[in-house]
CSV table of C-alpha atoms and ligand atoms in Angstrom, one decimal:
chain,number,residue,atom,x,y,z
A,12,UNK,CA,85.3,96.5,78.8
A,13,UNK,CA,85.3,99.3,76.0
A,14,UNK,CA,88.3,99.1,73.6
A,15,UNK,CA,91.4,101.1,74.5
A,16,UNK,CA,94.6,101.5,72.5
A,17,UNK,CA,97.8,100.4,74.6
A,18,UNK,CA,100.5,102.3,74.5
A,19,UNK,CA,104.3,101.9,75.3
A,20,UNK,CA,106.0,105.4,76.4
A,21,UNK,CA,109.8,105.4,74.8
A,22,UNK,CA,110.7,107.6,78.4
A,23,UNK,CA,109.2,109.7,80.9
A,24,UNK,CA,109.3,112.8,78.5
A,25,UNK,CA,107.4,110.7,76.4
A,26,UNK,CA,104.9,109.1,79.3
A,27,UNK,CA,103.7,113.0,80.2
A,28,UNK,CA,103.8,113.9,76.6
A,29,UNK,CA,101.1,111.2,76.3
A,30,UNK,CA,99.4,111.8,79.3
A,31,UNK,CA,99.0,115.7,78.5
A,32,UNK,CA,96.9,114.9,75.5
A,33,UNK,CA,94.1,114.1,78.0
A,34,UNK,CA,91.5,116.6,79.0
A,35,UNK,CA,91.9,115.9,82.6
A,36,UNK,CA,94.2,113.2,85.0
A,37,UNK,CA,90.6,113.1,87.1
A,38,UNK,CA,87.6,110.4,86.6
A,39,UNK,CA,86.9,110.4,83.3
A,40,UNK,CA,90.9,110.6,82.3
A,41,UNK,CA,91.1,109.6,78.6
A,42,UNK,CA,94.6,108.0,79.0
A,43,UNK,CA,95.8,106.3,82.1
A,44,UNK,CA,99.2,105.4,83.1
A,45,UNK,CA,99.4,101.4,83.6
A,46,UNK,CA,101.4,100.3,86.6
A,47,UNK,CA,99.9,96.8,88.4
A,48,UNK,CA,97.0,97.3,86.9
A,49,UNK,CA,95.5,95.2,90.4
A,50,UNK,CA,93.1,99.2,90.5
A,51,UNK,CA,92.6,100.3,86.7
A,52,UNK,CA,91.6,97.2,85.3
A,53,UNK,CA,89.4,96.2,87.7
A,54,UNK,CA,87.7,99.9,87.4
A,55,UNK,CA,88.1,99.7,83.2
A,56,UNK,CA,85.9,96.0,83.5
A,57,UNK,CA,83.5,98.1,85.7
A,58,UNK,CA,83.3,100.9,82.9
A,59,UNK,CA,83.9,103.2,86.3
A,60,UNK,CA,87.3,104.5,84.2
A,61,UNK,CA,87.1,104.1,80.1
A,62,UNK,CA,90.3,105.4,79.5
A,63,UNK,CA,91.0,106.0,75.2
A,64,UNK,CA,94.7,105.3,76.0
A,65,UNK,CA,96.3,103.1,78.6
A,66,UNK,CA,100.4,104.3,78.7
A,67,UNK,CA,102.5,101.3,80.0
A,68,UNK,CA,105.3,102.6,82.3
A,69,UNK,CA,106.8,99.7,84.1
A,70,UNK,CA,110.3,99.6,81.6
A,71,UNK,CA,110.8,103.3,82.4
A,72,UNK,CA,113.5,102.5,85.4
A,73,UNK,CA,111.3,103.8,88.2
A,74,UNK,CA,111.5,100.3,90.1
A,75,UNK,CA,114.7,101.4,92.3
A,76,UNK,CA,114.9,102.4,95.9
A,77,UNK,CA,117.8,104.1,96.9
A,78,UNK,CA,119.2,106.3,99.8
A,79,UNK,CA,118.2,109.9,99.3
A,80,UNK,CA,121.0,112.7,99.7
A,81,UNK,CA,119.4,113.7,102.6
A,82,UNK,CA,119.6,110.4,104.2
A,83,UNK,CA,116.3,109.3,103.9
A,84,UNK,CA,115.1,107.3,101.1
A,85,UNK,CA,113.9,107.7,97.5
A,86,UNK,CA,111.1,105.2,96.5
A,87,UNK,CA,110.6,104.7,92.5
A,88,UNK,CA,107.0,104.8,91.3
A,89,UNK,CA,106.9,101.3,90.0
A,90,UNK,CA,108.8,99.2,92.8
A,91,UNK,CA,106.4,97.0,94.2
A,92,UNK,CA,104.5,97.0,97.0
A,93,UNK,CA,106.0,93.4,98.1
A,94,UNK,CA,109.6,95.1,97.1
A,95,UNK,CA,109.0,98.0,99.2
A,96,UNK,CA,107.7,95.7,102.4
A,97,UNK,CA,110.5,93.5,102.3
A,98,UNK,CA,113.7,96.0,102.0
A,99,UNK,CA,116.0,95.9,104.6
A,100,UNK,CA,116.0,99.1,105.1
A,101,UNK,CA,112.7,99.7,105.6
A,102,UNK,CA,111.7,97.2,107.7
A,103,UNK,CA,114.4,98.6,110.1
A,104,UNK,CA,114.2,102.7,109.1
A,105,UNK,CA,110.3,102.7,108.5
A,106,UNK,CA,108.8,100.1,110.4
A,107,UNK,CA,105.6,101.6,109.7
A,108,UNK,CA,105.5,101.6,106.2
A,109,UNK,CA,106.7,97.5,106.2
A,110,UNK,CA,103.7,97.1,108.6
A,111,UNK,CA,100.7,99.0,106.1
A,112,UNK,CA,102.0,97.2,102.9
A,113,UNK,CA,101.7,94.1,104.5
A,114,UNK,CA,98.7,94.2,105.9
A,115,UNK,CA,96.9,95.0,102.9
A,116,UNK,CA,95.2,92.9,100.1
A,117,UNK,CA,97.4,89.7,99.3
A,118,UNK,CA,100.6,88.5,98.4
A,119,UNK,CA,99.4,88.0,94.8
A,120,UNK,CA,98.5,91.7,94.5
A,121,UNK,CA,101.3,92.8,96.6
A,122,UNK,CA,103.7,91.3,94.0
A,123,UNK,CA,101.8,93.2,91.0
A,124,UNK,CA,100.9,96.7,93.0
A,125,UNK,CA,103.6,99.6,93.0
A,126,UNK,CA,103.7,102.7,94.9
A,127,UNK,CA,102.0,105.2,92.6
A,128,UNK,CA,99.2,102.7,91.9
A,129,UNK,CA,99.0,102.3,96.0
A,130,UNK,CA,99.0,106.0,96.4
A,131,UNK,CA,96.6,106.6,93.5
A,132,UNK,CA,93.9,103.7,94.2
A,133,UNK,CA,90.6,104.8,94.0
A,134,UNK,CA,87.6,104.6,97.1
A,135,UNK,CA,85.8,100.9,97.5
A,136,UNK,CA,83.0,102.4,98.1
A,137,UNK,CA,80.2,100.6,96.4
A,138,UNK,CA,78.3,102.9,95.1
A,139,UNK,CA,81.7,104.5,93.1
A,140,UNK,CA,82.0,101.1,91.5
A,141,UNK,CA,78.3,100.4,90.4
A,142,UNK,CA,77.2,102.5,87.5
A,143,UNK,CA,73.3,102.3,87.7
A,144,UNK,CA,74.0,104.0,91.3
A,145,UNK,CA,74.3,107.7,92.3
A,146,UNK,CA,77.3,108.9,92.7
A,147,UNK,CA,79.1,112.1,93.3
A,148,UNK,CA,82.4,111.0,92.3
A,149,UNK,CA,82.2,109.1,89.1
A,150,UNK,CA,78.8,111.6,87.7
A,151,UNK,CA,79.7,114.9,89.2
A,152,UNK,CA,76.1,116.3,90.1
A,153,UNK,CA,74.2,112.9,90.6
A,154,UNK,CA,73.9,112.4,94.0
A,155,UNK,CA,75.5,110.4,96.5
A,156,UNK,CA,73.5,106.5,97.3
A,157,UNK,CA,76.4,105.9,100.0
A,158,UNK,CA,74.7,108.6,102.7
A,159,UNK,CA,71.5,106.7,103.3
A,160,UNK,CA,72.7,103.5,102.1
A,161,UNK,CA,75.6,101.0,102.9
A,162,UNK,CA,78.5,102.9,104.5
A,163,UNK,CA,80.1,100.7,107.0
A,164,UNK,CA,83.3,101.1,105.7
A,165,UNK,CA,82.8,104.8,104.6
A,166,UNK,CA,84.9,108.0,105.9
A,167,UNK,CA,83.9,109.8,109.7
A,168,UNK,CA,86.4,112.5,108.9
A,169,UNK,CA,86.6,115.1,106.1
A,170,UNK,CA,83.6,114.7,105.0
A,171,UNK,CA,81.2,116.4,102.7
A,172,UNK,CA,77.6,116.7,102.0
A,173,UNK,CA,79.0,115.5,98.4
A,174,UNK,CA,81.1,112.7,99.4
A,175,UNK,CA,82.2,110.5,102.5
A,176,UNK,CA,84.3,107.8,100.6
A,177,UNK,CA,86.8,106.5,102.3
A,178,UNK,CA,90.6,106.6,101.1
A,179,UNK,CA,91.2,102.4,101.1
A,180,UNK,CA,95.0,102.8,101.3
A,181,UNK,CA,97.2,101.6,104.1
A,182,UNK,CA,100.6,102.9,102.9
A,183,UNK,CA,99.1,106.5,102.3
A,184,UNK,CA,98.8,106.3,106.2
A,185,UNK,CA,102.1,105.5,106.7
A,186,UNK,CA,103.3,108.1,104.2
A,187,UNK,CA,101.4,110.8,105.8
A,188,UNK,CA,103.5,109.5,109.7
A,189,UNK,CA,106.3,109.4,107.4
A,190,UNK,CA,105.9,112.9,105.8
A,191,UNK,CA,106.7,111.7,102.3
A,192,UNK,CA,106.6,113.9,99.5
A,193,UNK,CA,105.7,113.1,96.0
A,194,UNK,CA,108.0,114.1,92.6
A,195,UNK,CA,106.3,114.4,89.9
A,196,UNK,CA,107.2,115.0,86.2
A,197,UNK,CA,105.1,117.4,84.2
A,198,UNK,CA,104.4,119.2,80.9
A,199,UNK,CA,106.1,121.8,83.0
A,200,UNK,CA,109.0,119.9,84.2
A,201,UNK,CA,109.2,118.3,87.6
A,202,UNK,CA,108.0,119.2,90.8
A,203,UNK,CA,107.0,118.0,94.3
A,204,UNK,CA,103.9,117.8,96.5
A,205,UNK,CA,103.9,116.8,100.3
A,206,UNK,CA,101.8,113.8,101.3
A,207,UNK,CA,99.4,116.1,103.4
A,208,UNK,CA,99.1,118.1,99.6
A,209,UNK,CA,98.5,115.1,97.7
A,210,UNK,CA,94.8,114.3,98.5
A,211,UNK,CA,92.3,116.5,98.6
A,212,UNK,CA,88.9,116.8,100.6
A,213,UNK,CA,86.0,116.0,98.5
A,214,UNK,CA,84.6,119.3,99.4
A,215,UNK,CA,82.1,119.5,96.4
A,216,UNK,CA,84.4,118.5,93.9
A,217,UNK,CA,84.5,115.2,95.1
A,218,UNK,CA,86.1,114.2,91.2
A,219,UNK,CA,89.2,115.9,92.2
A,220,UNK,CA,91.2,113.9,94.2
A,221,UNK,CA,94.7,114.9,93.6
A,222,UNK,CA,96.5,118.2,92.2
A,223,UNK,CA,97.6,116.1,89.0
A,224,UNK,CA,97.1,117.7,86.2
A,225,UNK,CA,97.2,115.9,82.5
A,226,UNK,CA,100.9,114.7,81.9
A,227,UNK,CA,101.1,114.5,85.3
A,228,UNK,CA,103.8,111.3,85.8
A,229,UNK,CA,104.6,110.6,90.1
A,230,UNK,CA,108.3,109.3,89.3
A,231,UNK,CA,108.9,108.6,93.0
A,232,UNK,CA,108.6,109.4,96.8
A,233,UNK,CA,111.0,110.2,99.2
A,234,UNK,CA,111.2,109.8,102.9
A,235,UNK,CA,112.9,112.0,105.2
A,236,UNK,CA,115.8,110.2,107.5
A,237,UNK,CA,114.0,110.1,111.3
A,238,UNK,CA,115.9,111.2,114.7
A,239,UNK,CA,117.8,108.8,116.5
A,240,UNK,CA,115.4,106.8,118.7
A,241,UNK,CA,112.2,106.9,117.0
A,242,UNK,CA,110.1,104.2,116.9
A,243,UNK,CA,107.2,103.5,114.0
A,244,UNK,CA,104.5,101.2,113.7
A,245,UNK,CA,100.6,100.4,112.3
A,246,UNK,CA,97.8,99.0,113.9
A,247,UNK,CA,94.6,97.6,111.2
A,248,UNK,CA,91.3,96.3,112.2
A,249,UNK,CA,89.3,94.8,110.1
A,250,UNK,CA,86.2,92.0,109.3
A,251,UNK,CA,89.0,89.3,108.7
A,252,UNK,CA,92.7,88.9,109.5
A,253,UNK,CA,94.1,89.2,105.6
A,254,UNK,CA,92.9,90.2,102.5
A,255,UNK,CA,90.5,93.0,103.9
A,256,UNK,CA,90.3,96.9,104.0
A,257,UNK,CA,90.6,98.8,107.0
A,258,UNK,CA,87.9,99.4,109.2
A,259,UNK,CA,89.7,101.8,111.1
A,260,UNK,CA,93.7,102.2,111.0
A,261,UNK,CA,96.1,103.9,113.0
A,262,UNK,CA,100.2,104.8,111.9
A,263,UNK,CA,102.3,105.7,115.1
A,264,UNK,CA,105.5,108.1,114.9
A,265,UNK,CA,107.2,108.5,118.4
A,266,UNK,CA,109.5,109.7,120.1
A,267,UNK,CA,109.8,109.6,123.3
A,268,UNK,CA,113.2,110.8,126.3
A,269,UNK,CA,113.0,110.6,130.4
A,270,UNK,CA,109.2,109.6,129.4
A,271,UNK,CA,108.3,113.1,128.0
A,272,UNK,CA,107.0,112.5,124.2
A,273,UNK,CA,109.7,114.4,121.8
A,274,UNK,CA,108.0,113.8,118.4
A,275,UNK,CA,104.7,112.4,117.5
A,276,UNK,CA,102.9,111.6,114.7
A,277,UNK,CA,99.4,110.1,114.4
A,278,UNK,CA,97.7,108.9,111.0
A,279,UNK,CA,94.6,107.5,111.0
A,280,UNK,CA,93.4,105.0,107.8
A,281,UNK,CA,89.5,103.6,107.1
A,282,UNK,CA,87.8,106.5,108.7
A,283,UNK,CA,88.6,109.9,106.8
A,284,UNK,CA,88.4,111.2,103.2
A,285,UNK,CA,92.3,111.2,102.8
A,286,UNK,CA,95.2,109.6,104.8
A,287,UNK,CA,94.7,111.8,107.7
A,288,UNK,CA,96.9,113.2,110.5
A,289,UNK,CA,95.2,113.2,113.9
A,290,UNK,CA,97.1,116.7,114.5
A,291,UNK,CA,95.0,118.0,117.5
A,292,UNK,CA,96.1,114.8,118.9
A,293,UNK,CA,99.5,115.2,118.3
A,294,UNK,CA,99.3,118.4,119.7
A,295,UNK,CA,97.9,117.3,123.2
A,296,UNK,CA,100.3,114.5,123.4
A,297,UNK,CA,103.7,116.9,122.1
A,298,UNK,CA,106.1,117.6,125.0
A,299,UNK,CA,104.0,115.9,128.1
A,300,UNK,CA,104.3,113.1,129.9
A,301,UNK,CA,103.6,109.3,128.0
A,302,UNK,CA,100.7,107.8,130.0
A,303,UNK,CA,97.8,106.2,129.4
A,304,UNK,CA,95.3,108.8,130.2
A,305,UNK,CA,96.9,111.4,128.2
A,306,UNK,CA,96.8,108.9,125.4
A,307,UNK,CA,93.4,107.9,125.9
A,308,UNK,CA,92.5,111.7,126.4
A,309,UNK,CA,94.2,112.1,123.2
A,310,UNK,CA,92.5,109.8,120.6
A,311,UNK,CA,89.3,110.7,121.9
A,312,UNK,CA,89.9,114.2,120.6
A,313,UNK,CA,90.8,112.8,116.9
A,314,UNK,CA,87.4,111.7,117.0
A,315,UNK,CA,86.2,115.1,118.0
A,316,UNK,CA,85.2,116.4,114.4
A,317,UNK,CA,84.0,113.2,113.3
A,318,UNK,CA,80.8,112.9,111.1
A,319,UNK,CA,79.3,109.5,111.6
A,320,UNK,CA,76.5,108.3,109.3
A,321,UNK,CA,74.1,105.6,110.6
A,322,UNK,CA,76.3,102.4,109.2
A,323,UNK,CA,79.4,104.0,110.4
A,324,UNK,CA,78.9,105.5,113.7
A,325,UNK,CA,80.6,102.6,115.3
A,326,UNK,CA,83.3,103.5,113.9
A,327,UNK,CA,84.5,106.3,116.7
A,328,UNK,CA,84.7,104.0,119.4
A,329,UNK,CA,86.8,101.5,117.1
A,330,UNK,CA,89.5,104.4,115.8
A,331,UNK,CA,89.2,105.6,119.5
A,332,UNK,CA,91.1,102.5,120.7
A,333,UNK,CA,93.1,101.4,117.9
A,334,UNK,CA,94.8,104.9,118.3
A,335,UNK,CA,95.4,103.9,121.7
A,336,UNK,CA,96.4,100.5,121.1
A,337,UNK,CA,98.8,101.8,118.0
A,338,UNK,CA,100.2,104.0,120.3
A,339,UNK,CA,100.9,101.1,123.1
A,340,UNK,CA,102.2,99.2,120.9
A,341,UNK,CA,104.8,101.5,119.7
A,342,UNK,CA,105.4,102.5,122.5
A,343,UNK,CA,106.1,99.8,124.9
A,344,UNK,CA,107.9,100.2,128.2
A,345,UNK,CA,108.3,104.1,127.4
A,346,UNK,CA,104.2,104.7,128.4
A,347,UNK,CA,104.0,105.0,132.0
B,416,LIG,C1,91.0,92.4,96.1
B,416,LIG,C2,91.8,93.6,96.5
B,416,LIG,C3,92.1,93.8,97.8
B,416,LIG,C4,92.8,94.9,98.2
B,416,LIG,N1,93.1,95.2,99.5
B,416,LIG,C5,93.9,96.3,99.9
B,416,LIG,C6,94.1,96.5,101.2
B,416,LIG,O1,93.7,95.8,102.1
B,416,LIG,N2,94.8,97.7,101.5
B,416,LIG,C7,95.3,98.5,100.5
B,416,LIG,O2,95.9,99.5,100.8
B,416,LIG,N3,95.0,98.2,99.2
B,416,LIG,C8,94.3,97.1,98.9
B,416,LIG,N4,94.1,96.9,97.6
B,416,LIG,C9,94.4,97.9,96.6
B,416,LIG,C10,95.8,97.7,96.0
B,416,LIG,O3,96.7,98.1,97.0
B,416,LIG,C11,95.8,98.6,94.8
B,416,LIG,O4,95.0,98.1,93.8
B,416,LIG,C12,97.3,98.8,94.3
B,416,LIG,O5,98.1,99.3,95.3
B,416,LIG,C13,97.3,99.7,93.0
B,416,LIG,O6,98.6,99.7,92.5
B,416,LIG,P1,98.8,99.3,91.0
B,416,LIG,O7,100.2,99.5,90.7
B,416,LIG,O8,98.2,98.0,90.6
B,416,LIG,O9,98.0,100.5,90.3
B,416,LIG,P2,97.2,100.6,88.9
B,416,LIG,O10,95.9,99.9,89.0
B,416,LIG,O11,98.1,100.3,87.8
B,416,LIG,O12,97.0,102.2,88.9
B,416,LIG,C14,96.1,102.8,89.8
B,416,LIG,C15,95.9,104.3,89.4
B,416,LIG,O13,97.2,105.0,89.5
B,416,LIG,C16,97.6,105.6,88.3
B,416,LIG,N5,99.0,105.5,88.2
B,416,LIG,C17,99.8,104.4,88.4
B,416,LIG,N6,101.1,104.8,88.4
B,416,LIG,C18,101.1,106.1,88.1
B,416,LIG,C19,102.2,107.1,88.0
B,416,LIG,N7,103.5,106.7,88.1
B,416,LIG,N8,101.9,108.4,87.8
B,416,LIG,C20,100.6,108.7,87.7
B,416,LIG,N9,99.5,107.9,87.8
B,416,LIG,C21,99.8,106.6,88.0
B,416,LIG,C22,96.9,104.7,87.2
B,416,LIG,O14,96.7,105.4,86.0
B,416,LIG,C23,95.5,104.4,87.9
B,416,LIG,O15,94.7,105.5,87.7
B,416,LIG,C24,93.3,95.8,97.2
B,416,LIG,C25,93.0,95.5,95.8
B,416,LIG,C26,92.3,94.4,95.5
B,416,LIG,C27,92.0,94.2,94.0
B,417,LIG,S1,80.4,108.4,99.1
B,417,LIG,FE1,81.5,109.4,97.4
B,417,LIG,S2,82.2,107.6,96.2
B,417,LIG,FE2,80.5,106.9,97.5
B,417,LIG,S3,78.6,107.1,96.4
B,417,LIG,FE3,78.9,109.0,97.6
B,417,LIG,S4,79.9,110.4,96.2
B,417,LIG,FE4,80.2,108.3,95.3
């Protein structure tokens, strides 16, 4: 690991102030906020991120979760991932987002990860984390060793001749079900970005993953209260029961009154670029009937667009049914 100086932000003015003096908040960053550390370390010991300055931000009172004004919730940046899981009030409000924090990585790493680590964690695919390989996103211009090579667990969805890495988060799929929005503090003072803003397409600037900008500091995310009667849930599949990223995901939002579907929302995790929202889905299921062929006949359209490369191509069949099997789940007696 190359030396960095550590340093310990007085306040959040202070944290951006900090963060600002960077040329960029994208790979290559020269200072890096510190949260768990369970992604930027692992990446600094790679010598994928060689941050000059690493900004500790855990003291700066961002560990709270409250009840938002609008009655929805207000999660702080550095609450924990175990934290989050295990509040009452989301495992009852947002069953969903309980459900993808749970599912992922372990308890150990669960205790250490918070939510702006979560929601900034960087692709697993290989290539990104092996220097002597090409790669789009950590070299700009180099090429991309994933397309031809081992891409199993790489994006379908949102793909670009640049890029197909995978976003490994499960709470971003949640989130986006949830549609969560972002604060963040600034050089410029504070503003706020929705989920469905936060990550971008590789497109071919597959470098730029977010719209942070130096100084850039997410303080916390809120959650919108749901209507009366909704029900949420997650569905992962992966090569082992624990401890594994998703092969394909799926996040459920529903709705549903005299078996006519009200509200839905359908994220799908392991398969796209970004958390992503299966929205023509959502479209075909909105206002009809809940049964089983119009569920089937929906999830076979989120795969519609999909890109498959030759590791991955199994991968349609597998988000195909764990959108329906999400959606069953959630659902219950209310699908006819
Ligand atoms: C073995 C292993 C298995 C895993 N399995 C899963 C899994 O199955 N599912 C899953 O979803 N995840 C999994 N993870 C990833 C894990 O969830 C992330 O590493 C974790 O959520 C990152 O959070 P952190 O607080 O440790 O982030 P850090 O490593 O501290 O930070 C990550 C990035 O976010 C930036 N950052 C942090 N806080 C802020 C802020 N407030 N403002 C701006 N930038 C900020 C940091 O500078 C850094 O660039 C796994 C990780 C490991 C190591
Ligand atoms: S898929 Fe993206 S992250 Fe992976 S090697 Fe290609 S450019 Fe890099």
């Amino acid at each position: 690991m190359r030396q960095f100086e550590l340093r310990r932000a007085s306040s959040i003015e202070d944290a951006v102030l900090l963060g600002a003096s960077s040329p960029t908040a994208q790979q290559g960053a020269a200072v890096r906020y510190l949260a768990g550390g369970t992604t930027l370390l692992d990446l600094m010991k790679l010598d994928i991120e060689h941050p000059a300055h690493v900004v500790q931000i855990g003291h700066l009172g961002l560990d709270r979760i409250e009840a938002a004004p609008d009655g929805g919730l207000s999660i702080g940046a550095t609450v924990r991932n175990s934290d989050l899981a295990h509040d009452e009030r989301v495992r009852h409000g947002y069953a969903v987002l309980s459900e993808a924090l749970l599912s992922g990585a372990s308890g150990q790493l669960r205790n250490m990860a918070t939510t702006a680590g979560n929601l900034l964690q960087r692709t697993r695919c290989v290539y990104f984390r092996d220097t002597a390989m090409a790669c789009n996103k950590r070299e700009p211009g180099s090429g991309c060793d994933a397309m031809d090579g081992f891409n199993r667990n790489l994006a379908l969805l949102g793909t670009s001749e640049h890029c197909i890495a995978s976003n490994p988060s499960d709470m971003n799929v949640a989130l986006v079900v949830l549609d969560a929005r972002i604060h963040i503090a600034g050089l410029h003072g504070g503003r706020q970005v929705t989920i469905a803003n936060f990550h971008l397409l590789p497109r071919d600037t597959p470098h730029i993953e977010t719209p942070l900008v130096p100084g850039d500091l997410v303080t916390h995310v809120t959650l919108p209260p749901l209507a009366e009667g909704t029900r949420t849930g997650y569905l992962k599949l992966r090569d082992r029961a624990s401890y594994e990223f998703a092969l394909a995901s799926c996040a459920v939002l529903l709705r549903v009154s005299g078996g006519i579907v009200e509200q839905v929302r359908i994220g799908l995790g392991g398969v796209a670029t970004r958390p992503w929202r299966a929205v023509v889905s959502e479209h075909m299921l909105a206002g009809q009937p809940l049964t089983l062929a119009n569920v089937e006949a929906a999830a076979a359209a989120a795969l519609r667009d999909a890109r498959p490369r030759e590791g991955n191509a199994f991968k349609i069949e597998l988000a195909r049914r764990c959108i329906v099997q999400a959606i069953r789940n959630v659902a219950g007696e209310a699908l006819q």
